[in-house]
Structures are given as structure tokens and as C-alpha cells.
Short mmCIF file of C-alpha atoms and ligand atoms in Angstrom, two decimals:
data_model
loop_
_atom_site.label_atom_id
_atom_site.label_comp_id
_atom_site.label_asym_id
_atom_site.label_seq_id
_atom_site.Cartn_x
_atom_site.Cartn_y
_atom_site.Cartn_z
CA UNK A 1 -33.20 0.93 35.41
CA UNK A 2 -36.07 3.86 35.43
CA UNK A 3 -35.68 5.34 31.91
CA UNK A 4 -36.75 9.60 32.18
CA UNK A 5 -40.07 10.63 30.02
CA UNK A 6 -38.79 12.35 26.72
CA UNK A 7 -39.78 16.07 26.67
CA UNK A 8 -38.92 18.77 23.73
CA UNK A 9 -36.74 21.97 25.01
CA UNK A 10 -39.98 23.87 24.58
CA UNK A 11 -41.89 21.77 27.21
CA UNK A 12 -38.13 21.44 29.45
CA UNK A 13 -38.48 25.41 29.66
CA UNK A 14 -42.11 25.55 30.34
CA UNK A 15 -42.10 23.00 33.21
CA UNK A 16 -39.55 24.68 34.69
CA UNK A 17 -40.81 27.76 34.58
CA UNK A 18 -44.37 26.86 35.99
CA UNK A 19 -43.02 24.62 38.64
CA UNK A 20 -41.64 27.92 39.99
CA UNK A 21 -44.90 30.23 39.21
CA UNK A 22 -47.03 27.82 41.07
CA UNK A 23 -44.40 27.91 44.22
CA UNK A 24 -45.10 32.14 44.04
CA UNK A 25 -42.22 33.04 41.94
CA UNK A 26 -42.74 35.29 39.27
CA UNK A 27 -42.17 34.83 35.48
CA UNK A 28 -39.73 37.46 34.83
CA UNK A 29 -38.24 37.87 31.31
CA UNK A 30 -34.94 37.41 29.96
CA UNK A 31 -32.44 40.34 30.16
CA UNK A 32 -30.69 41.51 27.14
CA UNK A 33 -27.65 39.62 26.30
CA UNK A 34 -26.15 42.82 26.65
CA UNK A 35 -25.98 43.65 30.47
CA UNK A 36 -26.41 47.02 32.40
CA UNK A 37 -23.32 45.20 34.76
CA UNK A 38 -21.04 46.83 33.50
CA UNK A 39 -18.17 44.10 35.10
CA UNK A 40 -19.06 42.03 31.61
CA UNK A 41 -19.28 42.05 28.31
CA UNK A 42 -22.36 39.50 27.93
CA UNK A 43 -25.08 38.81 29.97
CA UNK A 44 -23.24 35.33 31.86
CA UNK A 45 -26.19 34.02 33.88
CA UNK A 46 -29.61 33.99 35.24
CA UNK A 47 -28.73 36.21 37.96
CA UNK A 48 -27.21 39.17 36.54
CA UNK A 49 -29.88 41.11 35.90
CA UNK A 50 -30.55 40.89 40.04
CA UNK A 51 -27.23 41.80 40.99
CA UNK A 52 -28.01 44.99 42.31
CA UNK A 53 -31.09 42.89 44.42
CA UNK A 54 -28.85 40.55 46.05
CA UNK A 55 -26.01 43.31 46.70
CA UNK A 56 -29.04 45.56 48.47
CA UNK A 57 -28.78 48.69 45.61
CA UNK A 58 -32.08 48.03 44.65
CA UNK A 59 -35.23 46.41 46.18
CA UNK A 60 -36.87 43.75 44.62
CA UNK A 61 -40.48 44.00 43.54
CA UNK A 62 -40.65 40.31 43.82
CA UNK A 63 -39.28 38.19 46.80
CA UNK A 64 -39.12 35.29 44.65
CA UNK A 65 -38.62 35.18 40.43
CA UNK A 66 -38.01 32.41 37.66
CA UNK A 67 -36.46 33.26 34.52
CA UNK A 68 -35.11 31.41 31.67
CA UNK A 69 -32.41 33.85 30.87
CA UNK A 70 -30.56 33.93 27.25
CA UNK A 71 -26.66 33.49 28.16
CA UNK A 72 -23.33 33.66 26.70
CA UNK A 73 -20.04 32.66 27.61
CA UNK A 74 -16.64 32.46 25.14
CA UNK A 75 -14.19 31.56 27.90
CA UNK A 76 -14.92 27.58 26.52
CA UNK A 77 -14.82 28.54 22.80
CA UNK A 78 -12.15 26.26 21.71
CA UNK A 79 -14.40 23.44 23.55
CA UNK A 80 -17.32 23.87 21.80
CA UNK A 81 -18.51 21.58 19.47
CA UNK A 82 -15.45 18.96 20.53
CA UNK A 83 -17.03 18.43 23.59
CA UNK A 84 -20.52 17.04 24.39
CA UNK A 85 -21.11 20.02 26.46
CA UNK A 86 -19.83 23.35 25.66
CA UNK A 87 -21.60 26.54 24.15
CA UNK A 88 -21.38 30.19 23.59
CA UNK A 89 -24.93 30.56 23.73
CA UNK A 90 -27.13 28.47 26.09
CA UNK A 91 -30.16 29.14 28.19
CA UNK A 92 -30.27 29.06 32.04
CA UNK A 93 -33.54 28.23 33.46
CA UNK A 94 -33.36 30.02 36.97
CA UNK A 95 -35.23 30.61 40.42
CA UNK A 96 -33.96 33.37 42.82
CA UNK A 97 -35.00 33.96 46.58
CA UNK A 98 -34.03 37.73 47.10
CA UNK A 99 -33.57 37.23 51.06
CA UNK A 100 -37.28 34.72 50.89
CA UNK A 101 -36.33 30.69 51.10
CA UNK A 102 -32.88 29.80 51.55
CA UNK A 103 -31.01 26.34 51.21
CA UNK A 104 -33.64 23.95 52.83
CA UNK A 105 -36.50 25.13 50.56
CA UNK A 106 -33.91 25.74 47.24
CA UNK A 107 -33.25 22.03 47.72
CA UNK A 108 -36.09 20.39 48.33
CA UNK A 109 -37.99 22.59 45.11
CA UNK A 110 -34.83 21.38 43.09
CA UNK A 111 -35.37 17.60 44.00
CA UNK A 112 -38.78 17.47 44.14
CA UNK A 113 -38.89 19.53 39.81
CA UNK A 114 -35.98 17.03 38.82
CA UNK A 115 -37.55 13.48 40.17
CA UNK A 116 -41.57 14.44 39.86
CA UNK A 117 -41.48 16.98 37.15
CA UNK A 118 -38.73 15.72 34.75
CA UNK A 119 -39.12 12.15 36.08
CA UNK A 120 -35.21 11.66 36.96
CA UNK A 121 -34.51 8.02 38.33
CA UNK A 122 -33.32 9.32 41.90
CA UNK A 123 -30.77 6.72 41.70
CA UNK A 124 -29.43 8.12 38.65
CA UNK A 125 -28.50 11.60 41.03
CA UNK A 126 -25.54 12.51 42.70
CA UNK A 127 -25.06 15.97 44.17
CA UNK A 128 -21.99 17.67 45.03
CA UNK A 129 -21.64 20.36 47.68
CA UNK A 130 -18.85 22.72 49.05
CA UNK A 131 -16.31 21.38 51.33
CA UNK A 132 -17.33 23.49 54.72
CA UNK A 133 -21.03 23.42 54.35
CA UNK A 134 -22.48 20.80 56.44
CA UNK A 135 -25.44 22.57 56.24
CA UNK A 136 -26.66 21.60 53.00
CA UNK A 137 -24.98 18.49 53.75
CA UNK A 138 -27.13 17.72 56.31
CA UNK A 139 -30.42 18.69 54.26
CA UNK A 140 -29.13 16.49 51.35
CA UNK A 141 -28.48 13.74 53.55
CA UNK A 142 -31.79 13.94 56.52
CA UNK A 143 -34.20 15.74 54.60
CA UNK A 144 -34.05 14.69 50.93
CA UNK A 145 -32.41 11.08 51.95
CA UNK A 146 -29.39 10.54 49.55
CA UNK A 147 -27.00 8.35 50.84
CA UNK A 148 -23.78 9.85 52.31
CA UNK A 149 -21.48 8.35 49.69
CA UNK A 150 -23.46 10.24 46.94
CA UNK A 151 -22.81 13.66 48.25
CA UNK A 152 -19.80 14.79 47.33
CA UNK A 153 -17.57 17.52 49.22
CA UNK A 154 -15.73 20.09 46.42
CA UNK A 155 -13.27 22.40 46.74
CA UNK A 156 -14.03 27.02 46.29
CA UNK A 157 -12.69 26.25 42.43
CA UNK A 158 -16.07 23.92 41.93
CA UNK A 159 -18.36 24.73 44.92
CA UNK A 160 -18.22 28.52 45.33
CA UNK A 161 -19.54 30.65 43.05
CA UNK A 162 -19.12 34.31 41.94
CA UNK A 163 -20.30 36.39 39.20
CA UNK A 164 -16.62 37.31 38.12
CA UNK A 165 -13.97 38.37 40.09
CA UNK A 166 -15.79 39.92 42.72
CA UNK A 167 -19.35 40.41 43.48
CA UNK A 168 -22.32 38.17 45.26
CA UNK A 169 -21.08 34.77 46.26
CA UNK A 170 -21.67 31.96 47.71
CA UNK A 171 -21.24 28.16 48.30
CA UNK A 172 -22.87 25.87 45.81
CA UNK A 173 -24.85 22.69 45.29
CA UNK A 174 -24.95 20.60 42.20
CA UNK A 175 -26.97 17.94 41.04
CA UNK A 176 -25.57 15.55 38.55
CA UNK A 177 -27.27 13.20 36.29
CA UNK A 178 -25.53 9.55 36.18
CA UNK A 179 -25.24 8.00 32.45
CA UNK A 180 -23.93 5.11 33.50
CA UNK A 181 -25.67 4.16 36.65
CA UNK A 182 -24.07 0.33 36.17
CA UNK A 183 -20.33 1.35 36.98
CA UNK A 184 -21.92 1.50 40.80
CA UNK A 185 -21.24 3.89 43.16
CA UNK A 186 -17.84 2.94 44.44
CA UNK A 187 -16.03 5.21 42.17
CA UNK A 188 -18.12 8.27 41.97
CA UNK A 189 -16.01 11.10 39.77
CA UNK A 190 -18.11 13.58 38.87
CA UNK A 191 -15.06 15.43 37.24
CA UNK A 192 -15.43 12.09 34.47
CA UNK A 193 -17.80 13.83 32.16
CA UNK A 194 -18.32 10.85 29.84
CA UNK A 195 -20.41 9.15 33.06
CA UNK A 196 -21.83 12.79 35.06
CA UNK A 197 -23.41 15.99 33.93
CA UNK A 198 -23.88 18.87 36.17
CA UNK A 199 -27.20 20.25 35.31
CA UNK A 200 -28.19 22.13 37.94
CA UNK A 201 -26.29 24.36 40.06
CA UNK A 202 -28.01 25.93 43.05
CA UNK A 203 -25.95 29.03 44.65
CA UNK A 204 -26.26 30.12 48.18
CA UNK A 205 -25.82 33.42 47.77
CA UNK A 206 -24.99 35.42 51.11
CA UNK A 207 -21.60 37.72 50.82
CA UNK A 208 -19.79 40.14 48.75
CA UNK A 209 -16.28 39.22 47.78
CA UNK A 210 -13.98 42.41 47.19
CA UNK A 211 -11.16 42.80 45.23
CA UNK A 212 -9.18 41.94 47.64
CA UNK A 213 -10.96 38.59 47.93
CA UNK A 214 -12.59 39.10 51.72
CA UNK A 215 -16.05 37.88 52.17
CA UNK A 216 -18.55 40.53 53.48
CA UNK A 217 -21.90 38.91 54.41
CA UNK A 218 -24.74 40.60 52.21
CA UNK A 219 -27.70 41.83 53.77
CA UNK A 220 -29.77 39.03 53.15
CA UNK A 221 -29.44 35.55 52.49
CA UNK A 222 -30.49 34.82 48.49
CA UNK A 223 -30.85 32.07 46.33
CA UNK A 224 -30.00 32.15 42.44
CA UNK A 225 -29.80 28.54 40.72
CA UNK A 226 -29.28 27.76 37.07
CA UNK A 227 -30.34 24.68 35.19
CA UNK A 228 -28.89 24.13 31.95
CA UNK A 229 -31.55 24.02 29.06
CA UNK A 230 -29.66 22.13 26.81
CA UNK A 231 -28.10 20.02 29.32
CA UNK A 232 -31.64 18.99 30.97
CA UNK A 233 -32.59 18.02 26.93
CA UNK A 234 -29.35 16.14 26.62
CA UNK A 235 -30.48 13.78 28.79
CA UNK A 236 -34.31 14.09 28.60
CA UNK A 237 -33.77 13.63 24.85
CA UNK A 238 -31.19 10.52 25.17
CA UNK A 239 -28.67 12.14 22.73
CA UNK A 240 -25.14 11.87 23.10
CA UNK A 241 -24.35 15.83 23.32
CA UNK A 242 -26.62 18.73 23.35
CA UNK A 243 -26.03 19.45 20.13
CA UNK A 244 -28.18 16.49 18.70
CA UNK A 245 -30.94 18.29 20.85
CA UNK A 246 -33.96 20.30 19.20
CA UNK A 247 -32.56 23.02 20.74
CA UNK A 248 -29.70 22.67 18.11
CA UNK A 249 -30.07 19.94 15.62
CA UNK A 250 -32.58 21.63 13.00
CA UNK A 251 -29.37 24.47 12.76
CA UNK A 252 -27.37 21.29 12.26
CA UNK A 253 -28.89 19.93 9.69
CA UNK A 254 -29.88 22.57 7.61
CA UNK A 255 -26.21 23.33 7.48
CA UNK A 256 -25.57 19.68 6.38
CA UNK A 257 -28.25 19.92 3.69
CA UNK A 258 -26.53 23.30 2.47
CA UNK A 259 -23.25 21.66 2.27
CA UNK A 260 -24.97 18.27 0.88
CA UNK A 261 -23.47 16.17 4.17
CA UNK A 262 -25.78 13.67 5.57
CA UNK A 263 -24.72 14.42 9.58
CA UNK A 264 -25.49 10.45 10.66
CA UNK A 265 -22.69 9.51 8.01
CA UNK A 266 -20.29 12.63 8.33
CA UNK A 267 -16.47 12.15 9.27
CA UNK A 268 -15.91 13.02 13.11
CA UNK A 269 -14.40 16.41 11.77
CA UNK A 270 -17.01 17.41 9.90
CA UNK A 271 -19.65 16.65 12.95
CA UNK A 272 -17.42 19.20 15.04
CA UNK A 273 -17.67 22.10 11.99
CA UNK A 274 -21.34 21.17 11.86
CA UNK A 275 -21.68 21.12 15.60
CA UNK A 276 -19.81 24.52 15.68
CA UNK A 277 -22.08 26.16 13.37
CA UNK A 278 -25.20 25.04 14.92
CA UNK A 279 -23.90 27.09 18.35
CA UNK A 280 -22.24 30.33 16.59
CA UNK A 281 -25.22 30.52 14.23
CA UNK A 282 -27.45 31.17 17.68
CA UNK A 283 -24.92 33.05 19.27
CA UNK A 284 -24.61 35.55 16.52
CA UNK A 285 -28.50 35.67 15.91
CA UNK A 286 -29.36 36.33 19.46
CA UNK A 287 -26.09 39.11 19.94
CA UNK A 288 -27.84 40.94 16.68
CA UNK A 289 -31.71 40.72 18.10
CA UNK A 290 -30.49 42.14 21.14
CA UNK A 291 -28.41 45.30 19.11
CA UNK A 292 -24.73 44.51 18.91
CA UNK A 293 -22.98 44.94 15.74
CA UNK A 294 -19.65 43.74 14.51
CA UNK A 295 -16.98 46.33 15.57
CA UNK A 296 -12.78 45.89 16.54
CA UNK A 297 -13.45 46.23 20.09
CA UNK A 298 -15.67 45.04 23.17
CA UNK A 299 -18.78 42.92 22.65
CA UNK A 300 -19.08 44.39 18.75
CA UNK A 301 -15.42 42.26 18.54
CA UNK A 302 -17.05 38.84 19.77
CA UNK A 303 -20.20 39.04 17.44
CA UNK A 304 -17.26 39.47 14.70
CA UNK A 305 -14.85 36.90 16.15
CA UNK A 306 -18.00 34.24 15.77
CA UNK A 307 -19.28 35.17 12.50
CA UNK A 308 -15.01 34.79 11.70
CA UNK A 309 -14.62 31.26 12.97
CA UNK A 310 -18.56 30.27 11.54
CA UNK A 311 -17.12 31.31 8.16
CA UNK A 312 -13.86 29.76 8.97
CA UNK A 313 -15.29 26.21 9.93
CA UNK A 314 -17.73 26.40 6.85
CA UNK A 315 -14.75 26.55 4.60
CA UNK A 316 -15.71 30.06 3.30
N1 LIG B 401 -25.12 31.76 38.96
C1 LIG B 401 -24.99 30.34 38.93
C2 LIG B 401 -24.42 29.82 37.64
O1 LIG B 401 -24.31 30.58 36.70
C3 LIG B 401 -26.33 29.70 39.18
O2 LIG B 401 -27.28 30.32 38.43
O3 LIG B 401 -24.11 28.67 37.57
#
């Protein structure tokens, strides 16, 4: 079996980002992690900051952009570090169509970066899309040639996405990267997350959901993907979690040199205190570069409730 090249987090973000610049998108930079939206407390995703592009407020000065957008979520917070997967902070490595390509192109530039540019086996890929769209099916299946049986039909809980409650939306595509290609493909369950990780989630994003949950079709039909940085080193890195990435494992360790723990021979227990360190100490970094303070309410309260639960799992 085709082994991928191993490439830093650095290099990861880089590729990604050129891949896209050489396709015409442009480099755009990260927002703030706090967002203008004001819907949320944190900047979420790649495609807040466009938003107001995709729901026609404002025009675009670009029809097509790549980003690598600084993000966090805290709805998985008791996950993290006890899972292989889950963060509060995390980057999202993102192209966007503002009403330019659609679902043919967004596929084909998403297969074509993950099997020539990272060097993914193709046989290590699955892809998931949602239930209705035979659309993207069809593209998965004629176009980029994976076999039937490896595209899998999700529900609106997996395969739709919105920003929230209500907002842009749209039917989504995943890819998935196999870990254990040798189980064979007649039990593919990408909800088992010890074989499949979803790294790369590609949105078509063409109505506006209301409060009331109808679907109103935007003006134009967008695309806004995200690709996991850490995830994409997981496996680029062949580590068993993203925390043992470079992304995360020099926090790691200087944490176990502090508290005179050698990581490789550390208890399971003290691996998840380590492992939560190493993602509230970037959380709470990045949430004070980009202004917040600790404070009782709002977005002040989560810099306070990490810093808490650091202290807490460093036995302070
Ligand atoms: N908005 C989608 C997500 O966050 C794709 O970028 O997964």
C-alpha cells in the first residue's frame, strides 16, 4: 500500500494555499478570531468573514479566495485531548467561489490537491455526500472515477451545512482518509473514527435558511470548503492524533519538561492533561493576540474558562 510523502504543517499550509493562488484565487488573510458576525462569539470557520459575500450584502473584490483562517470552537471541549481529533483552536485551510466555479470544479481542485499535491493513495479515499444530491454524486462517480460503493449518501445532520442556526447553507461533500485500508471496503463506516478521518469538507453553498428553517436560494451559487490543518498533518505526519503533530507537540513537550514527565512514558491520564494543555495554551494565545481579555461574560468568559481548566489540568 502507497505510503503519503511526510510534509511539516508549515509546508501542509503553504501547498494548500498556492495550489489555490495558481488556480486564480487570492491569498486572503485570516480574520480575527473575533468576528464582525455578530451570530458568534468566535470566528468558527473559513467562511465567516464572507458571509455577507455569499448572502449578497457585499460584493466581493475577488471571485475566487484561499485562506487559512485561525478557528475556534468549544462546543467539543470535554473531547479534546481524549479524542484523537478534537480542538478549541485549529486552522481551516479554505477556497471559496463567490458565485465563480461550483461543484464540478470544487471537486475536481479538491481531488486533484489531495492525490498530486499531498500524494494521498486514492485508494486510501472515501467521500461522503448528502443524501438528495446526485449531482455531486454523479461527478464523484463519472468524472473523478471512485467506485459507487465508496461514495457514501449522509443524512442534513452530516451532509448539510450551516454557519449556525441560520444563515448560508448548503449540501456537503467530504473526503475521508482510510487508516486501515486492509479491513476492505465491504464495511465502509465512516462514523468509526479509529479507521476514517474527515479532512476535508467541501460546502455547496446556494440558500439562506431562516429561522424558521425554509431554504431561500441565494443569489448565486458559492463554494466555501475547509480542510483541517491538523487533521491533513495527522496523517501526513503518521501520528496517532493531531496532537503528536508539529502543529502541537513542541507545546507538549515543553509542558512535559516543565513538569519533568517524559510524554513517550507518561500514564494515559497524564497524556490527556498534556494533550489538553498543548490545545488551550494556543487557544488562549491566539484569543489574547487578537484582543480579548478575561471577563464574566461573552468571549472575555471563554478566554477565562480555558486559562481555568489549563490551570486545572496542570494541577495548579
Ligand atoms: N464551512 C465548512 C466547515 O466549517 C467548510 O468550510 O466545515
Amino acid at each position: 500500500m502507497t505510503v503519503p510523502p511526510f510534509l511539516t504543517g508549515n509546508q501542509i499550509r503553504h501547498k494548500f494555499l498556492d495550489f489555490y493562488a495558481q488556480r486564480g484565487h487570492e491569498i486572503l488573510p485570516s480574520a480575527s478570531l473575533v468576528p464582525e458576525d455578530p451570530t458568534v462569539l468566535l470566528t468558527i470557520a473559513g467562511m465567516l468573514q464572507f458571509k455577507p459575500i455569499f448572502l449578497g450584502q457585499r460584493r466581493a473584490e475577488f471571485l475566487r479566495a484561499t485562506t487559512a483562517q485561525k478557528c475556534i470552537r468549544t462546543n467539543d471541549i470535554e473531547n479534546v485531548g481524549r479524542t484523537a481529533r478534537h480542538h478549541t483552536f485549529f486552522e481551516m485551510l479554505g477556497n471559496f467561489s463567490f458565485g465563480d466555479y461550483f461543484k464540478e470544479k470544487a471537486i475536481a481542485y479538491a481531488w486533484e490537491l489531495s492525490t498530486q499535491v499531498y500524494g494521498l493513495p486514492p485508494e486510501r479515499l472515501v467521500v461522503s455526500v448528502f443524501r438528495e444530491d446526485d449531482e455531486a454524486f454523479a461527478i464523484w462517480r463519472d468524472q473523478i472515477g471512485i467506485p459507487a460503493h465508496r461514495i457514501q449518501r449522509m443524512d442534513e445532520a452530516d451532509n448539510f451545512w450551516v454557519s449556525g442556526v441560520t444563515g448560508p447553507c448548503g449540501p456537503c461533500s467530504e473526503i475521508y482518509y482510510d487508516f486501515h485500508p486492509e479491513l476492505g471496503d465491504a464495511h465502509i463506516d465512516l462514523e468509526d473514527d479509529t479507521r476514517f478521518i474527515e479532512f476535508y469538507n467541501l460546502v455547496f453553498m446556494q440558500y439562506n435558511r431562516d429561522a424558521d428553517g425554509h431554504l431561500t436560494p441565494l443569489e448565486k451559487q458559492n463554494i466555501d470548503t475547509g480542510m483541517g490543518l491538523e487533521r491533513m498533518a495527522q496523517i501526513l505526519q503518521r501520528v496517532p492524533n493531531n496532537y503528536e503533530t508539529d502543529l502541537i507537540f513542541p507545546i507538549i513537550a515543553k509542558a512535559a519538561d516543565l513538569a519533568h514527565i517524559d510524554y513517550s512514558e507518561a500514564s494515559e491520564s497524564a497524556k490527556v492533561s498534556l494533550k489538553v494543555i498543548g490545545d488551550h495554551v494556543r487557544s488562549v494565545v491566539q484569543m489574547i493576540a487578537d484582543g480579548i481579555t478575561a471577563a464574566n461574560v461573552g468571549r472575555g468568559y471563554i478566554l477565562r474558562r480555558l486559562i481555568r481548566r489549563w490551570y486545572a489540568t496542570a494541577g495548579y
